[in-house]
Tab-separated table of C-alpha atoms in Angstrom:
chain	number	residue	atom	x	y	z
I	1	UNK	CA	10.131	10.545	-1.033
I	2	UNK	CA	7.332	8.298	-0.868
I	3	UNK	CA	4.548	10.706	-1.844
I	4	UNK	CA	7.103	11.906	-4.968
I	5	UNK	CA	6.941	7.789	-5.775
I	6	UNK	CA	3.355	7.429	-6.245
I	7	UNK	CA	3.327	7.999	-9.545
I	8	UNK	CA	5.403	5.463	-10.265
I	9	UNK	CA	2.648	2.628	-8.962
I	10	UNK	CA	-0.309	0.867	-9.958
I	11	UNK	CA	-3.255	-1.052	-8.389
I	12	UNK	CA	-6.173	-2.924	-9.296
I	13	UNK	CA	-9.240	-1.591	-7.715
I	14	UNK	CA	-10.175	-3.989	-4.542
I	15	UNK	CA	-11.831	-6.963	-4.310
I	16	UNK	CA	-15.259	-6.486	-2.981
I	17	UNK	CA	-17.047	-7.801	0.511
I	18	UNK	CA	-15.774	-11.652	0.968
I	19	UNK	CA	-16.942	-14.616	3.422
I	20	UNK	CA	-18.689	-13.464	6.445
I	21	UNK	CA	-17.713	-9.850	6.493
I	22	UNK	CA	-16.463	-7.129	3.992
I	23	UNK	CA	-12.809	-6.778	2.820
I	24	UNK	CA	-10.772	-4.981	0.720
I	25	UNK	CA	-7.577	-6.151	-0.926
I	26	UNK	CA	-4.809	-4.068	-2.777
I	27	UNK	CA	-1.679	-4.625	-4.499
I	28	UNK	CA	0.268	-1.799	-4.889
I	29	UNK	CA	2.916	-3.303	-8.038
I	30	UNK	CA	6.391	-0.597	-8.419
I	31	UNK	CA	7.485	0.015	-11.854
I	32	UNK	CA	10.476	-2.161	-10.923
I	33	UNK	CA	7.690	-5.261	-10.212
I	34	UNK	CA	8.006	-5.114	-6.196
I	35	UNK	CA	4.643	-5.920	-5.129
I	36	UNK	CA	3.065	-4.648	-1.572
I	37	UNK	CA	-0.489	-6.315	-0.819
I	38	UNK	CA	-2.587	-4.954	2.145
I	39	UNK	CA	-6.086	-5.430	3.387
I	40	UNK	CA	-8.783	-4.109	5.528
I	41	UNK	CA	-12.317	-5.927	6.523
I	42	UNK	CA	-14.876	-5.096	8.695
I	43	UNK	CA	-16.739	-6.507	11.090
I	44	UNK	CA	-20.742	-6.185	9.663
I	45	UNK	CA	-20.807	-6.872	5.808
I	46	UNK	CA	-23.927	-4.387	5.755
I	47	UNK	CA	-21.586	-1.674	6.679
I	48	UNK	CA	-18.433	-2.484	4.645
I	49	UNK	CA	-17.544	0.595	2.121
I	50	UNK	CA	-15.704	-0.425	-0.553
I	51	UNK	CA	-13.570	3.530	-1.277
I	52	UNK	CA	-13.277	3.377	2.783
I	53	UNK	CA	-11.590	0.016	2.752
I	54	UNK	CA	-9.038	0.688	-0.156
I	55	UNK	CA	-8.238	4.137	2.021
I	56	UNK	CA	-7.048	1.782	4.923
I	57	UNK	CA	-4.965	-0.465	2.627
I	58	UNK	CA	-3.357	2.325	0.853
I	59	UNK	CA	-2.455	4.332	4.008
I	60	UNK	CA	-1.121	0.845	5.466
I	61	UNK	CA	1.047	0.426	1.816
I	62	UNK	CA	2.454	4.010	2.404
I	63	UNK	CA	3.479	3.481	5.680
I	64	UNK	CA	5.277	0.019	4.559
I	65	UNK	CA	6.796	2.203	1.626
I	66	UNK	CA	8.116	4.358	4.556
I	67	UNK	CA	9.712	1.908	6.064
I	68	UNK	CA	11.544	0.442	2.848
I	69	UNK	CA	12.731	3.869	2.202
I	70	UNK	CA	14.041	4.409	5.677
I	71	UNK	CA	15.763	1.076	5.242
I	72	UNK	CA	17.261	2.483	1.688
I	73	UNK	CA	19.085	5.454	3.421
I	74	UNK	CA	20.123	4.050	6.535
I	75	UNK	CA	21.795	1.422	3.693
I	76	UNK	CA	23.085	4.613	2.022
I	77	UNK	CA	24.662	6.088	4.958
I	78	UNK	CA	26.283	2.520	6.381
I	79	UNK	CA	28.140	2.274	2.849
């Protein structure tokens, strides 16, 4: 179900490399206005890759998103 939900987010692009290292910040916003922020940094700022760092925090979202869902039906089937 998540994957079928995609479509129905939106997310800035990330913030850039930050303080002493690089880091990447998402906030994945539902159509309904639930908002799910992840992020991702790395240890050496000349390594940091921007497209890298949003992967992370997107895979992390979907896996909270997973969760919520799993929460949703195990709601479902208690009713």
């Amino acid at each position: 179900q998540v994957s079928k939900r995609q479509k129905y987010f939106s997310y800035p692009p990330p913030r850039g490399p930050t303080g002493a290292g690089g880091a990447a910040f998402v906030v994945l916003t539902t159509k309904d206005g639930f908002e799910i922020t992840e992020s991702s940094a790395c240890v050496d700022k000349a390594s940091y890759d921007e497209k890298i760092g949003a992967e992370i925090c997107l895979e992390r979202i979907k896996n909270k998103l997973w969760t919520f869902e799993g929460y949703c039906l195990q709601k479902q089937f208690a009713q």
